[in-house]
Structures are given as structure tokens and as C-alpha cells.
Amino acid sequence: MATQDSVTGLVEPLLAGNRRALARAISQVEDEAADSHALLAALYPHTGRSHIVGVTGAPGTGKSTLVNALARAFRGEGKTVGIIAVDPTSPFSGGALLGDRVRMRDLAGDPGVFIRSMATRGSLGGLARATGDALSVLDAAGFDRILVETVGVGQAEIDIAAAAHTTVVVEAPGLGDEVQAIKAGVLEIADVFAVNKADRDGADHTMMALQMMQGLAPATQGHHRPASGHGHAEPGAQGDGSWLPPIVKTVAVRGEGVAQLAGWIERHREYLAATGQLSRREEARAANTLDHILRDRLLAELTQRLPDGYLRQVAGEIARREHDPYSVVDRILSAYGCP
Amino acid sequence: MADRKIRVLVAKPGLDGHDRGAKVVARALRDAGMEVIYTGIRQTPEMIAEAALQEDVDVVGLSILSGAHMALCPRIIELLRGQGLDDVVVLVGGIIPDDDVAPLREMGVKGVFGPGTSTQDIIDFIRREKGEPAPA
């Protein structure tokens, strides 16, 4: 069978470490090619060994440079590193300019590193829809650590938390005040904070704002931590089994603080394994993946059953206030939905 | 739900640091709906071939203003082919004397675009090479 051949044609060399096969396989899942589901099925038993680290933060905080520096730190410990760098697709042209490699040129020529740029292709949560599948492909290819750099995010693009084991939220001085720091969203998903560009004015202020935000959280050990100064709970694993995200100052371009950041990522990995959180996160990841696939498939199946132009026609009816959207959906589901 | 995009690596090999042309082309290809991987200046042939492989691109666009195209192009093409990237379309833009165009094509460079080329010509060329019709 042709499909079987082309799938196994990629699977075996990929598992044997062939980089061309790896690159082709990522394209297959990214393009949702006809064979991509069979490919992922064949690779899935080989996944589950990589530690996946998400790196997220606002545009210009230095995510790419930090990913570059972290990859070097992991390489220094002899670990292989896969990188997925996500940049936005233009909602107008459908094209994208993927420029994260510019900051990762230090990694060129290292056979223990594989970098892939991905465009979001319409996805809004900070990752591409196929990022999860691309992670599975890199995982199967045997990388010890996978770094995922999200698009520059605002406040609520938190898909990365469901895709990664450890999420690093990158802040930089001068981006906002304490009120920004206590808003919901991206800051809540951090397992580790990096205050990058820490050589700039305002770095201490940013540190303090983050510490204060943590101080406002419900006490984890029966007492509130003060907003600043002495008497903090030590960051990291707490006595009650929870995790207090450490805040690490970095200057990624000079590599400062990067070893410490990499160290905290490793400690978080150990914490996840020791507390059983890892299997809980894996289950949550699986549930999230399942949810996405089900939604896509159900929508695709339903859309296929609709007559040509039907959705546009009823959208017009809704826009002209002839019907409300909920009644239209009820009508669609009773006429075309699953029996 | 297949969503195939043309992927293009835009790279500047060699030592000159004039990247405005490369950026203009990268932007135009983006606006034409392609996914452009931009790698910046001072790329070695090895870096370009490695990025082309990892990114699984359809097209490699080289911007060369230094006059070193007769040395850089064959090296890059050799490295691409050596990795099995036989189908990757290689284009060169920049300051290329007319006399060099035919030898470059012989080496495997599909398209040569000199000063004054409209970005639309490059877009059309790539679409033709990849067998994709221009959008209506």
C-alpha cells in the first residue's frame, strides 16, 4: 500500500536519527498531509521521553535569544535539543516571516540541535495548531529536551501551558507596572520566570512586581510571604507538594543567569517526576490534544454534510436579524448532525 | 484540511552586510502568502544548507552583493544536493554580471534576479516552479 510505504519510509530513518526524514515528517504533520495521521500513529509509541520546555512572553522580551542560550546550556550538559520557534501568520495574506533563526546562529552546525520554524496558520493561542504534533515528532526522534518558543504573546495566549512540561515566562524591564503583573493569564502559567535584559534600568522593579504578585497568592505554607525584602519562602518545591515559581534574572545575549535558569528547569522536571505531577500533566496534555482533534474532526465532518454555500447563506440570515445564531445552530445540528 | 504553503529560505551568504534587498524580497513573499524563513546576514554555505534541510523548504533564495556568487552558489548547491535536497529551487538575487548568468544556470541556479527586478516577477517565478497557480 502506497500510504504504508511512504509512512514507514519516513518512520524508520527518523527513528534512526535521519534529519531529512525528521524535517519531512514535521512538514507532513504541519500540512496535515494524507499520511500524517498514520505517521503520528507509528511514531506515538516512541514518544514520551523528551522534556518539553515552553518559552513564552511579550514581543521583544528576548525569547529567541534566551532559547538560543538555553539550548547551549543543555548542550553543555551533553543533552540533545530540539527547538520549535513559532511566529505569526499574517491574517491578511496567509504568509509569514519566520525570523527566530536569526538569533540562533550559535547553534548552527551542531548535530545535537534541530531547529524548526512554524507559522501559526490562523491559530490564536500562541502556538500553531500542528505544534503539538510537531512536538511528538521531535520527541520520537529522541531529543532529550525540546524548547518551544511561542509567538510574542499578550496576556491570554496560554496554549503553551498545555503543550509543555515546564513553562518559562519571559519578562523584561519597562513593560508594565504591578497591575499588569496581577492580571490573569500568561503570568499564571509560569513554572519559572525569567526577567531578561536584567542589565537594563527597571529590572529590579520588574523583579519586585513579580514577587509582589506571588506574595498576593494564597499562602502555600500557612503564611503569606511578604511582598519584598527578607523572609521569602524559598522558591521551588514546597513542603506541601506545591511549586513556587522561581524568578531568575538573565541577560541572554551575554549568557548571564542562563545556567541558573537551566538549573531551575531541571529542578522543575525533577519536581514533576517526584510528586507524580508529571503523569498528571501528561494526562492533561492528552485530554487537551483529544479535545482539539475531536473538535476539528467533528466540525470537518459536519461541514462536509452541509450543502455548498449553506453556511454563508445562514450567516446572511443571522446578519439580517432574520434568525439568531443559536437557533440556526440548533437547526443545523438537527438537520445535519450526528444521528 | 491540507494546508500546504510554499516555504522559502531567504539567506545572505558571504561577508557583505547589505540586507535591505533580502528583506524587501522576504516581505514581498510573505505578502504573497508564502512562509519565509529569514536567517539574516553572514551565513556560511553550511548554515544555509542546514537551515534548508531543517526547515524543509521548497525554495532557497540567496542575496549576494559581494561578487562572490560564482564561488558561493556551487558550494551551496553541492551541499543541498549532498543532503538529498534535489527538488529545492535555488534562486539568486543581487549584483550578478550578465556573463555569469548562463554558468550559474548550468550549476543548477533556477532563477537569477538582478537590480530592478520587480518582486512580483520573483513571486510569479516561484509559483510557476512549484506548479501553483496565481491566486485569482
mmCIF file of C-alpha atoms in Angstrom, chain A residues 3-304:
data_model
loop_
_atom_site.group_PDB
_atom_site.id
_atom_site.type_symbol
_atom_site.label_atom_id
_atom_site.label_comp_id
_atom_site.label_asym_id
_atom_site.label_seq_id
_atom_site.Cartn_x
_atom_site.Cartn_y
_atom_site.Cartn_z
ATOM 1 C CA THR A 3 0.427 5.119 2.129
ATOM 2 C CA GLN A 4 2.018 2.476 4.320
ATOM 3 C CA ASP A 5 5.229 2.679 2.274
ATOM 4 C CA SER A 6 5.577 6.408 2.459
ATOM 5 C CA VAL A 7 4.879 6.377 6.193
ATOM 6 C CA THR A 8 7.356 3.624 7.013
ATOM 7 C CA GLY A 9 9.699 5.289 4.561
ATOM 8 C CA LEU A 10 9.918 8.184 6.991
ATOM 9 C CA VAL A 11 9.453 6.391 10.311
ATOM 10 C CA GLU A 12 12.472 4.117 10.183
ATOM 11 C CA PRO A 13 15.060 6.701 9.128
ATOM 12 C CA LEU A 14 13.544 9.209 11.556
ATOM 13 C CA LEU A 15 13.900 6.817 14.466
ATOM 14 C CA ALA A 16 17.444 6.085 13.289
ATOM 15 C CA GLY A 17 18.304 9.774 13.528
ATOM 16 C CA ASN A 18 17.992 10.889 9.892
ATOM 17 C CA ARG A 19 17.454 14.651 9.933
ATOM 18 C CA ARG A 20 15.971 14.855 6.455
ATOM 19 C CA ALA A 21 13.288 12.334 7.428
ATOM 20 C CA LEU A 22 12.635 14.323 10.596
ATOM 21 C CA ALA A 23 12.190 17.558 8.629
ATOM 22 C CA ARG A 24 9.890 15.841 6.115
ATOM 23 C CA ALA A 25 7.829 14.310 8.911
ATOM 24 C CA ILE A 26 7.282 17.699 10.557
ATOM 25 C CA SER A 27 6.091 19.081 7.210
ATOM 26 C CA GLN A 28 3.684 16.177 6.861
ATOM 27 C CA VAL A 29 2.024 16.878 10.199
ATOM 28 C CA GLU A 30 2.133 20.623 9.662
ATOM 29 C CA ASP A 31 0.428 20.347 6.280
ATOM 30 C CA GLU A 32 -1.958 17.691 7.586
ATOM 31 C CA ALA A 33 -0.952 15.573 4.627
ATOM 32 C CA ALA A 34 -2.991 12.469 3.857
ATOM 33 C CA ASP A 35 -0.456 10.197 5.574
ATOM 34 C CA SER A 36 0.127 12.368 8.599
ATOM 35 C CA HIS A 37 -2.226 10.525 10.938
ATOM 36 C CA ALA A 38 -0.686 7.167 10.057
ATOM 37 C CA LEU A 39 2.743 8.722 10.568
ATOM 38 C CA LEU A 40 1.836 10.044 14.010
ATOM 39 C CA ALA A 41 0.300 6.694 14.922
ATOM 40 C CA ALA A 42 3.538 4.940 14.005
ATOM 41 C CA LEU A 43 5.650 7.439 15.962
ATOM 42 C CA TYR A 44 3.451 7.670 19.046
ATOM 43 C CA PRO A 45 4.843 4.593 20.846
ATOM 44 C CA HIS A 46 8.286 6.216 20.645
ATOM 45 C CA THR A 47 7.202 9.452 22.325
ATOM 46 C CA GLY A 48 7.053 10.428 25.976
ATOM 47 C CA ARG A 49 10.765 10.710 26.688
ATOM 48 C CA SER A 50 11.570 14.359 25.923
ATOM 49 C CA HIS A 51 11.191 17.070 28.490
ATOM 50 C CA ILE A 52 9.267 19.856 26.776
ATOM 51 C CA VAL A 53 10.049 23.408 27.844
ATOM 52 C CA GLY A 54 7.835 26.270 26.707
ATOM 53 C CA VAL A 55 9.306 29.752 26.452
ATOM 54 C CA THR A 56 6.713 32.496 26.230
ATOM 55 C CA GLY A 57 6.438 36.228 26.806
ATOM 56 C CA ALA A 58 5.676 39.541 25.153
ATOM 57 C CA PRO A 59 7.307 40.522 21.832
ATOM 58 C CA GLY A 60 10.802 41.889 22.332
ATOM 59 C CA THR A 61 11.489 40.316 25.715
ATOM 60 C CA GLY A 62 14.278 38.253 24.138
ATOM 61 C CA LYS A 63 12.665 34.827 23.846
ATOM 62 C CA SER A 64 14.687 33.714 20.808
ATOM 63 C CA THR A 65 17.980 34.792 22.332
ATOM 64 C CA LEU A 66 17.077 33.056 25.568
ATOM 65 C CA VAL A 67 16.118 29.866 23.706
ATOM 66 C CA ASN A 68 19.472 30.026 21.935
ATOM 67 C CA ALA A 69 21.272 30.420 25.267
ATOM 68 C CA LEU A 70 19.250 27.678 26.982
ATOM 69 C CA ALA A 71 19.951 25.291 24.105
ATOM 70 C CA ARG A 72 23.660 25.936 24.556
ATOM 71 C CA ALA A 73 23.371 25.297 28.284
ATOM 72 C CA PHE A 74 21.623 21.963 27.696
ATOM 73 C CA ARG A 75 24.176 21.041 25.035
ATOM 74 C CA GLY A 76 26.909 21.783 27.549
ATOM 75 C CA GLU A 77 25.412 19.030 29.699
ATOM 76 C CA GLY A 78 25.508 16.656 26.753
ATOM 77 C CA LYS A 79 21.766 16.728 26.125
ATOM 78 C CA THR A 80 20.332 16.894 22.608
ATOM 79 C CA VAL A 81 17.927 19.736 21.918
ATOM 80 C CA GLY A 82 15.019 20.154 19.516
ATOM 81 C CA ILE A 83 13.622 23.650 19.017
ATOM 82 C CA ILE A 84 10.282 24.782 17.639
ATOM 83 C CA ALA A 85 10.030 28.518 17.102
ATOM 84 C CA VAL A 86 6.555 29.829 16.336
ATOM 85 C CA ASP A 87 5.898 33.141 14.597
ATOM 86 C CA PRO A 88 2.566 34.583 13.481
ATOM 87 C CA THR A 89 0.902 34.027 10.142
ATOM 88 C CA SER A 90 -0.445 37.180 8.515
ATOM 89 C CA PRO A 91 -4.242 37.103 8.768
ATOM 90 C CA PHE A 92 -4.353 39.061 5.511
ATOM 91 C CA SER A 93 -2.011 37.217 3.155
ATOM 92 C CA GLY A 94 -1.701 33.854 4.900
ATOM 93 C CA GLY A 95 2.065 34.261 4.606
ATOM 94 C CA ALA A 96 4.565 34.534 7.420
ATOM 95 C CA LEU A 97 8.021 35.828 8.104
ATOM 96 C CA LEU A 98 9.789 33.411 10.414
ATOM 97 C CA GLY A 99 12.829 35.171 11.802
ATOM 98 C CA ASP A 100 13.736 33.367 15.008
ATOM 99 C CA ARG A 101 16.733 31.604 13.445
ATOM 100 C CA VAL A 102 18.486 34.960 13.170
ATOM 101 C CA ARG A 103 19.064 34.814 16.928
ATOM 102 C CA MET A 104 20.019 31.148 16.964
ATOM 103 C CA ARG A 105 23.047 31.172 14.690
ATOM 104 C CA ASP A 106 25.286 29.983 17.539
ATOM 105 C CA LEU A 107 23.620 26.607 17.217
ATOM 106 C CA ALA A 108 24.442 26.135 13.525
ATOM 107 C CA GLY A 109 26.498 23.086 12.692
ATOM 108 C CA ASP A 110 25.686 21.255 15.931
ATOM 109 C CA PRO A 111 24.304 17.807 15.060
ATOM 110 C CA GLY A 112 22.752 17.624 18.545
ATOM 111 C CA VAL A 113 20.390 20.512 17.754
ATOM 112 C CA PHE A 114 17.451 20.673 15.361
ATOM 113 C CA ILE A 115 15.592 23.945 14.826
ATOM 114 C CA ARG A 116 12.262 24.255 13.092
ATOM 115 C CA SER A 117 10.277 27.436 12.484
ATOM 116 C CA MET A 118 6.487 27.213 12.403
ATOM 117 C CA ALA A 119 3.854 29.729 11.388
ATOM 118 C CA THR A 120 0.670 29.882 13.450
ATOM 119 C CA ARG A 121 -1.512 29.389 10.338
ATOM 120 C CA GLY A 122 -4.532 31.014 11.918
ATOM 121 C CA SER A 123 -4.239 29.586 15.416
ATOM 122 C CA LEU A 124 -4.627 32.201 18.147
ATOM 123 C CA GLY A 125 -3.290 30.678 21.350
ATOM 124 C CA GLY A 126 0.390 31.451 20.767
ATOM 125 C CA LEU A 127 1.201 28.179 19.010
ATOM 126 C CA ALA A 128 0.399 26.660 15.638
ATOM 127 C CA ARG A 129 -2.324 24.036 15.537
ATOM 128 C CA ALA A 130 0.246 21.444 14.498
ATOM 129 C CA THR A 131 2.790 22.375 17.179
ATOM 130 C CA GLY A 132 1.656 19.525 19.417
ATOM 131 C CA ASP A 133 2.102 17.029 16.587
ATOM 132 C CA ALA A 134 5.489 18.511 15.665
ATOM 133 C CA LEU A 135 6.490 18.059 19.312
ATOM 134 C CA SER A 136 5.540 14.396 19.098
ATOM 135 C CA VAL A 137 7.725 14.010 16.006
ATOM 136 C CA LEU A 138 10.740 15.611 17.723
ATOM 137 C CA ASP A 139 10.057 13.541 20.834
ATOM 138 C CA ALA A 140 10.050 10.330 18.787
ATOM 139 C CA ALA A 141 13.294 11.431 17.143
ATOM 140 C CA GLY A 142 14.849 11.199 20.584
ATOM 141 C CA PHE A 143 15.709 14.743 21.667
ATOM 142 C CA ASP A 144 16.360 14.975 25.413
ATOM 143 C CA ARG A 145 14.982 18.495 25.678
ATOM 144 C CA ILE A 146 12.586 20.332 23.391
ATOM 145 C CA LEU A 147 12.331 24.108 23.596
ATOM 146 C CA VAL A 148 9.157 25.661 22.208
ATOM 147 C CA GLU A 149 9.202 29.371 21.620
ATOM 148 C CA THR A 150 5.712 30.829 21.311
ATOM 149 C CA VAL A 151 4.787 33.878 19.289
ATOM 150 C CA GLY A 152 5.164 37.125 21.184
ATOM 151 C CA VAL A 153 2.129 36.933 23.432
ATOM 152 C CA GLY A 154 -0.105 39.450 25.113
ATOM 153 C CA GLN A 155 -1.942 38.367 28.205
ATOM 154 C CA ALA A 156 -4.026 35.358 27.439
ATOM 155 C CA GLU A 157 -2.276 33.138 24.884
ATOM 156 C CA ILE A 158 -1.698 30.172 27.120
ATOM 157 C CA ASP A 159 -1.770 27.137 24.812
ATOM 158 C CA ILE A 160 1.857 26.553 25.707
ATOM 159 C CA ALA A 161 0.947 25.551 29.259
ATOM 160 C CA ALA A 162 -0.984 22.580 27.916
ATOM 161 C CA ALA A 163 1.783 21.637 25.475
ATOM 162 C CA ALA A 164 4.857 21.903 27.715
ATOM 163 C CA HIS A 165 6.034 20.212 30.900
ATOM 164 C CA THR A 166 7.805 23.327 32.129
ATOM 165 C CA THR A 167 6.728 26.821 31.100
ATOM 166 C CA VAL A 168 9.188 29.698 31.284
ATOM 167 C CA VAL A 169 7.542 33.129 31.170
ATOM 168 C CA VAL A 170 9.987 35.789 29.999
ATOM 169 C CA GLU A 171 9.575 39.342 31.234
ATOM 170 C CA ALA A 172 11.740 42.363 30.543
ATOM 171 C CA PRO A 173 12.069 45.694 32.316
ATOM 172 C CA GLY A 174 9.790 48.519 31.345
ATOM 173 C CA LEU A 175 6.795 46.594 30.052
ATOM 174 C CA GLY A 176 4.246 47.344 32.713
ATOM 175 C CA ASP A 177 3.515 48.065 36.312
ATOM 176 C CA GLU A 178 2.372 45.927 39.215
ATOM 177 C CA VAL A 179 -1.188 45.895 37.965
ATOM 178 C CA GLN A 180 -0.073 44.203 34.739
ATOM 179 C CA ALA A 181 1.617 41.606 36.912
ATOM 180 C CA ILE A 182 -1.511 40.607 38.813
ATOM 181 C CA LYS A 183 -3.788 40.285 35.816
ATOM 182 C CA ALA A 184 -4.886 36.807 34.918
ATOM 183 C CA GLY A 185 -3.413 34.866 32.045
ATOM 184 C CA VAL A 186 0.136 34.367 30.890
ATOM 185 C CA LEU A 187 1.729 35.090 34.270
ATOM 186 C CA GLU A 188 -0.332 32.366 35.912
ATOM 187 C CA ILE A 189 1.133 29.626 33.751
ATOM 188 C CA ALA A 190 4.761 30.234 34.720
ATOM 189 C CA ASP A 191 6.730 27.443 36.331
ATOM 190 C CA VAL A 192 9.803 29.632 36.115
ATOM 191 C CA PHE A 193 10.059 33.374 35.494
ATOM 192 C CA ALA A 194 12.986 34.877 33.607
ATOM 193 C CA VAL A 195 13.495 38.618 33.911
ATOM 194 C CA ASN A 196 15.583 39.051 30.791
ATOM 195 C CA LYS A 197 17.604 42.132 29.794
ATOM 196 C CA ALA A 198 18.276 42.408 33.512
ATOM 197 C CA ASP A 199 21.157 44.801 32.864
ATOM 198 C CA ARG A 200 18.617 47.466 31.932
ATOM 199 C CA ASP A 201 17.041 50.053 34.162
ATOM 200 C CA GLY A 202 13.942 48.833 35.896
ATOM 201 C CA ALA A 203 14.953 45.173 36.204
ATOM 202 C CA ASP A 204 14.681 45.313 39.985
ATOM 203 C CA HIS A 205 11.273 46.897 39.658
ATOM 204 C CA THR A 206 10.128 44.061 37.405
ATOM 205 C CA MET A 207 11.527 41.503 39.864
ATOM 206 C CA MET A 208 9.677 43.195 42.672
ATOM 207 C CA ALA A 209 6.394 43.348 40.761
ATOM 208 C CA LEU A 210 6.583 39.611 40.113
ATOM 209 C CA GLN A 211 7.498 38.862 43.717
ATOM 210 C CA MET A 212 4.651 41.015 44.888
ATOM 211 C CA MET A 213 2.247 39.157 42.640
ATOM 212 C CA GLN A 214 3.437 35.909 44.183
ATOM 213 C CA GLY A 215 3.066 37.424 47.643
ATOM 214 C CA LEU A 216 -0.592 38.108 46.939
ATOM 215 C CA ALA A 217 -1.291 34.482 46.121
ATOM 216 C CA PRO A 218 -2.990 32.368 48.784
ATOM 217 C CA ALA A 219 -0.420 31.105 51.250
ATOM 218 C CA THR A 220 1.039 27.734 50.428
ATOM 219 C CA GLN A 221 2.520 27.058 53.844
ATOM 220 C CA GLY A 222 0.077 28.708 56.147
ATOM 221 C CA HIS A 223 1.505 32.195 55.869
ATOM 222 C CA HIS A 224 1.627 34.969 53.336
ATOM 223 C CA ARG A 225 5.014 35.811 52.019
ATOM 224 C CA PRO A 226 5.945 39.482 52.273
ATOM 225 C CA ALA A 227 5.998 41.437 49.066
ATOM 226 C CA SER A 228 9.690 42.159 49.164
ATOM 227 C CA GLY A 229 12.733 42.101 51.371
ATOM 228 C CA HIS A 230 13.676 39.193 53.581
ATOM 229 C CA GLY A 231 11.628 36.309 54.824
ATOM 230 C CA HIS A 232 10.587 34.831 51.454
ATOM 231 C CA ALA A 233 9.674 31.248 51.134
ATOM 232 C CA GLU A 234 12.420 29.625 49.089
ATOM 233 C CA PRO A 235 11.250 29.183 45.506
ATOM 234 C CA GLY A 236 10.852 25.728 44.023
ATOM 235 C CA ALA A 237 9.257 22.653 45.586
ATOM 236 C CA GLN A 238 7.364 23.465 48.787
ATOM 237 C CA GLY A 239 6.737 21.287 51.795
ATOM 238 C CA ASP A 240 3.073 20.800 50.872
ATOM 239 C CA GLY A 241 3.936 19.461 47.424
ATOM 240 C CA SER A 242 3.251 22.697 45.564
ATOM 241 C CA TRP A 243 5.766 24.639 43.457
ATOM 242 C CA LEU A 244 6.650 28.295 43.932
ATOM 243 C CA PRO A 245 7.955 29.622 40.593
ATOM 244 C CA PRO A 246 11.483 30.986 40.948
ATOM 245 C CA ILE A 247 12.279 34.346 39.373
ATOM 246 C CA VAL A 248 15.627 34.366 37.591
ATOM 247 C CA LYS A 249 17.442 37.411 36.232
ATOM 248 C CA THR A 250 19.064 36.824 32.862
ATOM 249 C CA VAL A 251 20.986 38.746 30.223
ATOM 250 C CA ALA A 252 20.545 36.256 27.409
ATOM 251 C CA VAL A 253 22.845 37.956 24.891
ATOM 252 C CA ARG A 254 25.750 37.562 27.319
ATOM 253 C CA GLY A 255 24.623 34.234 28.731
ATOM 254 C CA GLU A 256 24.261 35.668 32.240
ATOM 255 C CA GLY A 257 21.885 33.825 34.537
ATOM 256 C CA VAL A 258 21.238 31.188 31.874
ATOM 257 C CA ALA A 259 22.902 28.338 33.763
ATOM 258 C CA GLN A 260 20.745 29.213 36.749
ATOM 259 C CA LEU A 261 17.624 29.279 34.574
ATOM 260 C CA ALA A 262 18.529 25.917 33.028
ATOM 261 C CA GLY A 263 19.112 24.608 36.547
ATOM 262 C CA TRP A 264 15.619 25.649 37.639
ATOM 263 C CA ILE A 265 14.114 23.972 34.578
ATOM 264 C CA GLU A 266 15.865 20.756 35.592
ATOM 265 C CA ARG A 267 14.698 21.110 39.182
ATOM 266 C CA HIS A 268 11.140 21.590 37.963
ATOM 267 C CA ARG A 269 11.473 18.462 35.863
ATOM 268 C CA GLU A 270 12.648 16.539 38.932
ATOM 269 C CA TYR A 271 9.811 18.015 40.979
ATOM 270 C CA LEU A 272 7.241 16.870 38.390
ATOM 271 C CA ALA A 273 8.656 13.361 38.417
ATOM 272 C CA ALA A 274 8.975 13.136 42.207
ATOM 273 C CA THR A 275 5.472 14.367 43.007
ATOM 274 C CA GLY A 276 3.539 12.496 40.363
ATOM 275 C CA GLN A 277 2.678 15.803 38.710
ATOM 276 C CA LEU A 278 4.340 14.586 35.537
ATOM 277 C CA SER A 279 1.755 11.904 34.891
ATOM 278 C CA ARG A 280 -0.996 14.377 35.753
ATOM 279 C CA ARG A 281 0.417 16.882 33.260
ATOM 280 C CA GLU A 282 0.734 14.144 30.657
ATOM 281 C CA GLU A 283 -2.919 13.246 31.175
ATOM 282 C CA ALA A 284 -3.944 16.878 30.910
ATOM 283 C CA ARG A 285 -1.890 17.197 27.702
ATOM 284 C CA ALA A 286 -3.574 14.107 26.285
ATOM 285 C CA ALA A 287 -7.033 15.391 27.207
ATOM 286 C CA ASN A 288 -6.251 18.713 25.571
ATOM 287 C CA THR A 289 -4.991 17.026 22.402
ATOM 288 C CA LEU A 290 -8.044 14.815 22.290
ATOM 289 C CA ASP A 291 -10.308 17.808 22.712
ATOM 290 C CA HIS A 292 -8.637 19.621 19.790
ATOM 291 C CA ILE A 293 -8.726 16.636 17.467
ATOM 292 C CA LEU A 294 -12.348 15.886 18.294
ATOM 293 C CA ARG A 295 -13.436 19.472 17.676
ATOM 294 C CA ASP A 296 -11.599 19.619 14.353
ATOM 295 C CA ARG A 297 -12.905 16.274 13.184
ATOM 296 C CA LEU A 298 -16.496 16.855 14.262
ATOM 297 C CA LEU A 299 -16.553 20.281 12.647
ATOM 298 C CA ALA A 300 -14.995 18.948 9.446
ATOM 299 C CA GLU A 301 -17.483 16.060 9.263
ATOM 300 C CA LEU A 302 -20.436 18.320 9.873
ATOM 301 C CA THR A 303 -19.227 20.933 7.384
ATOM 302 C CA GLN A 304 -18.879 18.217 4.758
#
